[in-house]
């Protein structure tokens, strides 16, 4: 008997099912979910999580969910619509009075329990994340799932220290600020870091006393589904968190437009962010938009060279380059340009693209066929714009059960103008460009030339220069001599077309609460 985690509804699979040849594929001894999902045609049907129950979509329609590593459908997700969103919102509204009046200590304990259960289920969640997204299991184990637990842990404790302010007016009056939970929060998240970004919104929202109607990406719904089960185990009261699976234009749009959901927290593409703002603005909803990026990675000649190379490998290709914080435009001071290029190419040659379940794979599959085609189209565009492919540039065709997967070589391109489309538009894949520069003014002009302003990386051992450049970059986050070093207390987000508002620390609580100033006249 093979027992799968609770999230698969206590799925007990006898060897007969697994041996069922009608399921297609050649079964081997199942040693973990990865083998199972690769070789079986058992179609896991995930469910919405509404009012504390795992239930089917009202219309009982489903969408195929693909495993990017194999290019095959491996599960089905609800094709929900506004009726399911209405049901979820009703459940959230019903739960809100009690949840918002539950003490912070009790809320904190439940969130800590969820964090603990995520940690206990690290292996299962990491494998599920990898199967859904295509990323290496090792990456999900090291980054995605631990961070999801940290998100709950962080906000479970932060809420105990979240205070408001008071302003005394000498002998006239005393002011104090109340910060109350808003009600039902709409949380919509993307496919690149599914559980990591899903929990980054949900944890502060419910810690602050709100109830939530959430929609994960329809491309990577699995870990949000598994989280539902963990929330039930943790004793999260029914209706506090409701997860409605389905398409963005149906479920996401219904959440955005629902009159009883007064605020929307969104992470995803800039185009979708604009669409959400178009609907939410005339309804005067609070919105937090974490959108795309086209981040500069600036390497000065006085950098710690080997560290710059090593970290740039990660900031270029981690998660197959599908992180909004990746440094996809690498600007190198002219005097070290050739040296950097040669060393960087040498390192990129050692990267292995392969089966995400294989610990020796550095890159797994990109998230979908559509996204692979989008990335390949940008590589072709780069050639048309005069770029030279120094390494990579092709789809990788693996053997056997991975032959239909979506794999792309890590790709480095040089010889492009700083303001060509390849250097201005978000590709969101394992593709970086190299551009030389001579002066600070020149590189700042290049770096700040895009419509985005999310993050930036600067490599220099000159402290004065580091502070100067950081202050002049159009970015919400600047890393000096490092990348993706994250303190969850810090404001997280970007400017220009990279979004509106900030997440992280007390910024998140300020978003998920409504401030009210009370002024009392002194006798
Ligand atoms: O994002 P979408 P996608 C960038 C990246 C990527 C592009 C599109 O360049 O190629 O965005 O990616 C839901 N109303 N980033 O397609 O469409 C959708 O179902 C309400 C950067 O994943 O923005 C999903 O749950 N919701 C980003 C979520 O929005 C809607 C990470 C994100 O989907 C909707 C991911 C609508 N009309 C992609 N349409 C980052 N900043 O990290 C879709 N959705």
Coordinates of N, CA and C in Angstrom, one line a residue, residues 170-320:
X170 N -0.3 68.8 23.3 CA -0.1 69.5 24.6 C -1.4 69.5 25.4
X171 N -1.9 70.7 25.6 CA -3.1 70.7 26.5 C -4.4 70.7 25.8
X172 N -4.3 70.4 24.5 CA -5.6 70.6 23.7 C -6.3 69.2 23.5
X173 N -5.6 68.2 23.0 CA -6.3 67.0 22.7 C -5.3 65.8 22.6
X174 N -5.8 64.6 22.6 CA -4.9 63.5 22.4 C -5.5 62.7 21.3
X175 N -4.6 62.3 20.4 CA -5.0 61.5 19.2 C -4.5 60.0 19.4
X176 N -5.3 59.1 19.0 CA -4.8 57.7 18.9 C -5.3 57.2 17.6
X177 N -4.5 56.3 17.0 CA -4.8 55.7 15.7 C -5.3 54.2 15.9
X178 N -6.5 53.9 15.4 CA -6.9 52.5 15.5 C -6.6 51.9 14.1
X179 N -6.1 50.6 14.1 CA -5.9 49.9 12.8 C -6.7 48.7 12.9
X180 N -7.8 48.7 12.1 CA -8.7 47.5 12.2 C -8.6 46.7 10.9
X181 N -8.9 45.4 11.0 CA -8.9 44.6 9.8 C -10.0 45.1 8.9
X182 N -9.8 44.9 7.6 CA -10.7 45.5 6.6 C -11.9 44.7 6.3
X183 N -11.8 43.4 6.4 CA -12.9 42.5 6.1 C -12.5 41.3 5.3
X184 N -12.9 41.2 4.0 CA -12.6 40.1 3.2 C -11.5 40.6 2.2
X185 N -10.4 40.0 2.2 CA -9.2 40.4 1.3 C -9.2 39.4 0.2
X186 N -9.0 40.0 -1.0 CA -8.9 39.2 -2.2 C -7.4 39.0 -2.5
X187 N -6.9 37.8 -2.6 CA -5.5 37.5 -2.8 C -5.3 36.7 -4.1
X188 N -4.6 37.2 -5.0 CA -4.4 36.6 -6.3 C -2.9 36.4 -6.6
X189 N -2.4 35.2 -6.8 CA -1.0 35.0 -6.9 C -0.6 34.2 -8.2
X190 N 0.7 34.3 -8.5 CA 1.2 33.8 -9.8 C 1.8 32.4 -9.7
X191 N 2.4 31.9 -10.8 CA 2.9 30.5 -10.9 C 4.3 30.4 -10.7
X192 N 5.1 31.4 -10.5 CA 6.6 31.2 -10.5 C 7.1 30.7 -9.2
X193 N 6.5 31.3 -8.1 CA 6.9 30.8 -6.7 C 5.5 30.5 -6.0
X194 N 4.9 29.5 -6.4 CA 3.4 29.3 -6.1 C 3.1 29.4 -4.6
X195 N 3.7 28.5 -3.8 CA 3.3 28.5 -2.3 C 3.9 29.7 -1.6
X196 N 5.1 30.1 -2.0 CA 5.9 31.1 -1.5 C 5.2 32.5 -1.6
X197 N 4.6 32.8 -2.8 CA 3.9 34.1 -2.9 C 2.5 34.0 -2.5
X198 N 1.9 32.8 -2.5 CA 0.5 32.6 -2.1 C 0.4 32.9 -0.6
X199 N 1.4 32.3 0.2 CA 1.4 32.5 1.6 C 1.9 33.9 2.0
X200 N 2.7 34.6 1.2 CA 3.2 35.9 1.4 C 2.1 36.9 1.6
X201 N 0.9 36.6 0.9 CA -0.3 37.4 1.0 C -1.2 37.0 2.1
X202 N -1.4 35.7 2.1 CA -2.4 35.1 3.1 C -2.1 35.3 4.5
X203 N -0.8 35.0 4.8 CA -0.4 35.1 6.2 C -0.6 36.4 6.9
X204 N -0.2 37.5 6.3 CA -0.4 38.8 6.9 C -1.9 39.2 6.9
X205 N -2.6 38.8 5.9 CA -4.1 39.1 5.8 C -4.8 38.5 6.9
X206 N -4.6 37.2 7.2 CA -5.4 36.6 8.3 C -4.8 36.9 9.6
X207 N -3.5 37.1 9.7 CA -2.9 37.5 11.0 C -3.5 38.8 11.5
X208 N -3.8 39.7 10.5 CA -4.3 41.0 10.9 C -5.8 40.9 11.2
X209 N -6.4 39.8 11.1 CA -7.8 39.6 11.4 C -8.8 39.6 10.3
X210 N -8.3 39.7 9.0 CA -9.2 39.6 7.9 C -9.5 38.2 7.6
X211 N -10.5 38.0 6.7 CA -10.8 36.7 6.1 C -10.4 36.8 4.6
X212 N -10.1 35.7 3.9 CA -9.5 35.8 2.6 C -10.3 34.9 1.6
X213 N -10.4 35.5 0.4 CA -10.8 34.7 -0.8 C -9.6 34.7 -1.7
X214 N -9.0 33.6 -1.9 CA -7.7 33.6 -2.6 C -7.8 32.7 -3.9
X215 N -7.0 33.2 -4.9 CA -6.9 32.4 -6.1 C -5.4 32.2 -6.5
X216 N -4.9 31.0 -6.4 CA -3.6 30.7 -6.9 C -3.6 30.6 -8.5
X217 N -2.5 30.6 -9.1 CA -2.5 30.5 -10.6 C -3.1 29.1 -11.0
X218 N -3.8 29.1 -12.0 CA -4.4 27.9 -12.5 C -3.3 27.0 -13.1
X219 N -2.1 27.6 -13.3 CA -1.0 26.8 -13.9 C -0.3 26.0 -12.8
X220 N -0.4 26.5 -11.5 CA 0.3 25.8 -10.4 C -0.6 25.9 -9.2
X221 N -1.7 25.1 -9.1 CA -2.6 25.2 -8.0 C -2.3 24.2 -6.9
X222 N -1.4 23.2 -7.1 CA -1.4 22.0 -6.3 C -1.0 22.3 -4.8
X223 N 0.0 23.2 -4.6 CA 0.5 23.4 -3.2 C -0.6 24.2 -2.4
X224 N -1.3 25.1 -3.1 CA -2.3 25.8 -2.5 C -3.4 24.9 -2.0
X225 N -3.7 23.9 -2.8 CA -4.7 22.8 -2.5 C -4.2 22.1 -1.3
X226 N -2.9 21.7 -1.3 CA -2.4 20.9 -0.1 C -2.4 21.8 1.1
X227 N -2.2 23.1 1.0 CA -2.2 24.0 2.1 C -3.6 24.0 2.7
X228 N -4.7 23.9 1.9 CA -6.0 23.8 2.4 C -6.1 22.8 3.5
X229 N -5.6 21.6 3.2 CA -5.6 20.5 4.1 C -4.9 20.8 5.4
X230 N -3.8 21.4 5.3 CA -2.9 21.8 6.4 C -3.7 22.8 7.3
X231 N -4.4 23.7 6.7 CA -5.1 24.7 7.4 C -6.2 24.1 8.2
X232 N -6.9 23.0 7.6 CA -7.9 22.3 8.3 C -7.3 21.6 9.5
X233 N -6.1 21.0 9.3 CA -5.4 20.3 10.4 C -5.0 21.2 11.5
X234 N -4.7 22.5 11.1 CA -4.2 23.4 12.1 C -5.3 24.0 12.9
X235 N -6.6 23.7 12.5 CA -7.7 24.3 13.2 C -8.1 25.7 12.8
X236 N -7.7 26.1 11.6 CA -8.1 27.4 11.1 C -9.6 27.4 11.0
X237 N -10.3 28.3 11.7 CA -11.8 28.3 11.6 C -12.3 28.3 10.2
X238 N -13.5 27.7 10.0 CA -14.0 27.7 8.6 C -14.3 29.1 8.1
X239 N -14.1 29.3 6.8 CA -14.4 30.6 6.2 C -13.3 31.7 6.4
X240 N -12.3 31.4 7.2 CA -11.2 32.4 7.3 C -10.4 32.5 6.1
X241 N -10.0 31.3 5.6 CA -9.4 31.2 4.3 C -10.2 30.4 3.3
X242 N -10.5 31.0 2.1 CA -11.2 30.3 1.1 C -10.4 30.3 -0.2
X243 N -10.2 29.2 -0.8 CA -9.3 29.1 -2.0 C -10.2 28.6 -3.2
X244 N -10.3 29.5 -4.2 CA -11.2 29.2 -5.4 C -10.2 29.0 -6.5
X245 N -10.2 27.8 -7.1 CA -9.3 27.6 -8.2 C -10.0 27.9 -9.6
X246 N -9.1 28.3 -10.5 CA -9.7 28.5 -11.9 C -9.0 29.6 -12.6
X247 N -9.5 30.0 -13.8 CA -8.9 30.9 -14.7 C -8.9 32.4 -14.1
X248 N -7.9 33.1 -14.5 CA -7.8 34.5 -14.0 C -9.0 35.3 -14.5
X249 N -9.3 35.2 -15.8 CA -10.3 36.0 -16.4 C -11.7 35.7 -15.9
X250 N -11.8 34.5 -15.2 CA -13.1 34.2 -14.6 C -13.1 34.4 -13.1
X251 N -12.3 33.6 -12.4 CA -12.2 33.6 -10.9 C -11.5 34.9 -10.4
X252 N -10.3 35.2 -11.0 CA -9.6 36.4 -10.6 C -10.4 37.6 -10.8
X253 N -11.0 37.7 -12.0 CA -11.8 38.9 -12.3 C -13.0 39.0 -11.4
X254 N -13.6 37.9 -11.0 CA -14.8 37.9 -10.1 C -14.4 38.4 -8.7
X255 N -13.2 37.9 -8.3 CA -12.8 38.4 -7.0 C -12.5 39.9 -7.0
X256 N -11.9 40.4 -8.1 CA -11.6 41.8 -8.2 C -12.8 42.6 -8.2
X257 N -13.9 42.1 -8.9 CA -15.1 42.9 -9.0 C -16.1 42.7 -7.9
X258 N -15.9 41.8 -7.0 CA -16.9 41.5 -6.0 C -17.1 42.7 -5.1
X259 N -18.3 43.2 -4.9 CA -18.5 44.4 -4.1 C -18.2 44.2 -2.6
X260 N -18.2 43.0 -2.1 CA -17.9 42.7 -0.7 C -16.4 42.4 -0.4
X261 N -15.6 42.6 -1.4 CA -14.1 42.3 -1.3 C -13.4 43.7 -1.5
X262 N -13.2 44.4 -0.4 CA -12.8 45.8 -0.5 C -11.3 46.0 -0.8
X263 N -10.5 44.9 -0.8 CA -9.1 45.1 -1.1 C -8.5 43.9 -1.9
X264 N -7.6 44.2 -2.8 CA -7.0 43.2 -3.6 C -5.5 43.2 -3.5
X265 N -4.9 42.1 -3.2 CA -3.5 42.0 -3.2 C -3.1 41.0 -4.3
X266 N -2.3 41.5 -5.3 CA -2.0 40.8 -6.5 C -0.5 40.7 -6.8
X267 N -0.1 39.6 -7.3 CA 1.3 39.5 -7.8 C 1.1 38.7 -9.2
X268 N 1.8 39.4 -10.2 CA 1.7 38.7 -11.5 C 2.2 39.7 -12.5
X269 N 1.7 39.5 -13.8 CA 2.2 40.3 -14.8 C 1.6 41.8 -14.8
X270 N 2.4 42.7 -15.4 CA 2.1 44.1 -15.4 C 0.7 44.3 -16.1
X271 N 0.6 43.6 -17.2 CA -0.7 43.7 -18.0 C -1.9 43.4 -17.2
X272 N -1.8 42.3 -16.5 CA -2.9 41.8 -15.6 C -3.1 42.8 -14.5
X273 N -2.0 43.3 -13.9 CA -2.1 44.3 -12.9 C -2.9 45.5 -13.3
X274 N -2.7 45.9 -14.5 CA -3.4 47.1 -15.1 C -4.9 46.8 -15.2
X275 N -5.2 45.5 -15.6 CA -6.6 45.1 -15.7 C -7.3 45.1 -14.4
X276 N -6.6 44.6 -13.4 CA -7.1 44.6 -12.0 C -7.4 46.0 -11.5
X277 N -6.4 46.9 -11.8 CA -6.6 48.3 -11.3 C -7.8 48.9 -12.1
X278 N -8.0 48.5 -13.3 CA -9.1 49.2 -14.1 C -10.4 48.8 -13.5
X279 N -10.5 47.6 -13.0 CA -11.8 47.2 -12.3 C -11.9 47.8 -10.9
X280 N -10.8 47.7 -10.2 CA -10.8 48.0 -8.7 C -10.9 49.5 -8.5
X281 N -10.2 50.3 -9.3 CA -10.1 51.8 -9.0 C -11.5 52.4 -8.9
X282 N -12.4 52.3 -9.9 CA -13.7 53.0 -9.8 C -14.5 52.4 -8.6
X283 N -14.1 51.3 -8.0 CA -14.8 50.8 -6.9 C -14.1 51.2 -5.6
X284 N -13.1 52.0 -5.8 CA -12.3 52.6 -4.6 C -11.8 51.5 -3.7
X285 N -11.3 50.4 -4.3 CA -10.7 49.3 -3.5 C -9.3 49.6 -3.2
X286 N -8.8 49.2 -2.1 CA -7.3 49.2 -1.9 C -6.7 48.2 -2.7
X287 N -5.6 48.5 -3.4 CA -4.9 47.5 -4.2 C -3.4 47.5 -3.9
X288 N -2.8 46.3 -3.9 CA -1.4 46.1 -3.8 C -1.0 45.3 -5.0
X289 N -0.1 45.9 -5.9 CA 0.2 45.2 -7.1 C 1.7 45.0 -7.2
X290 N 2.1 43.7 -7.1 CA 3.6 43.3 -7.3 C 3.7 42.8 -8.7
X291 N 4.4 43.5 -9.6 CA 4.3 43.2 -11.0 C 5.7 42.7 -11.5
X292 N 5.8 43.0 -12.8 CA 7.0 42.4 -13.5 C 8.3 43.3 -13.2
X293 N 9.4 42.8 -13.7 CA 10.7 43.5 -13.6 C 11.6 43.2 -14.8
X294 N 12.5 44.1 -14.9 CA 13.6 43.9 -16.0 C 14.9 44.4 -15.3
X295 N 15.3 43.7 -14.3 CA 16.3 44.2 -13.4 C 17.7 44.3 -13.8
X296 N 18.4 45.4 -13.6 CA 19.8 45.5 -13.9 C 20.7 44.8 -12.9
X297 N 21.8 44.3 -13.4 CA 22.9 43.7 -12.5 C 24.2 44.4 -13.0
X298 N 24.6 45.3 -12.1 CA 25.7 46.2 -12.5 C 27.0 45.8 -11.9
X299 N 28.0 45.4 -12.7 CA 29.3 44.9 -12.2 C 30.4 45.9 -12.5
X300 N 30.9 46.5 -11.4 CA 32.0 47.5 -11.6 C 33.3 46.7 -11.6
X301 N 34.4 47.3 -12.1 CA 35.7 46.6 -12.2 C 36.3 46.3 -10.8
X302 N 35.9 47.1 -9.8 CA 36.5 46.9 -8.5 C 35.7 45.9 -7.7
X303 N 34.9 45.0 -8.4 CA 34.0 44.1 -7.6 C 34.8 42.9 -7.1
X304 N 34.2 42.2 -6.2 CA 34.7 40.9 -5.7 C 34.4 39.9 -6.8
X305 N 35.3 39.7 -7.7 CA 35.0 39.1 -9.0 C 34.4 37.7 -8.9
X306 N 35.0 36.8 -8.2 CA 34.5 35.4 -8.2 C 33.1 35.4 -7.5
X307 N 32.9 36.2 -6.5 CA 31.6 36.3 -5.8 C 30.6 36.8 -6.8
X308 N 31.0 37.8 -7.6 CA 30.0 38.4 -8.5 C 29.6 37.4 -9.6
X309 N 30.6 36.6 -10.0 CA 30.3 35.5 -11.0 C 29.4 34.5 -10.4
X310 N 29.7 34.0 -9.2 CA 29.0 32.9 -8.6 C 27.5 33.4 -8.3
X311 N 27.4 34.6 -7.8 CA 26.0 35.0 -7.5 C 25.2 35.4 -8.7
X312 N 25.9 35.9 -9.7 CA 25.2 36.2 -11.0 C 24.7 35.0 -11.7
X313 N 25.3 33.8 -11.5 CA 24.8 32.6 -12.0 C 23.4 32.3 -11.4
X314 N 23.3 32.6 -10.1 CA 21.9 32.4 -9.5 C 21.0 33.4 -9.9
X315 N 21.4 34.7 -9.8 CA 20.5 35.8 -10.1 C 20.0 35.8 -11.6
X316 N 20.8 35.1 -12.4 CA 20.4 35.0 -13.8 C 19.4 33.8 -14.1
X317 N 19.7 32.6 -13.5 CA 19.0 31.4 -13.9 C 18.3 30.7 -12.9
X318 N 18.3 31.2 -11.6 CA 17.5 30.4 -10.6 C 16.0 30.3 -11.0
X319 N 15.4 29.2 -10.7 CA 14.0 29.0 -11.0 C 13.8 29.1 -12.5
X320 N 14.8 28.8 -13.3 CA 14.7 28.9 -14.8 C 14.6 30.4 -15.2

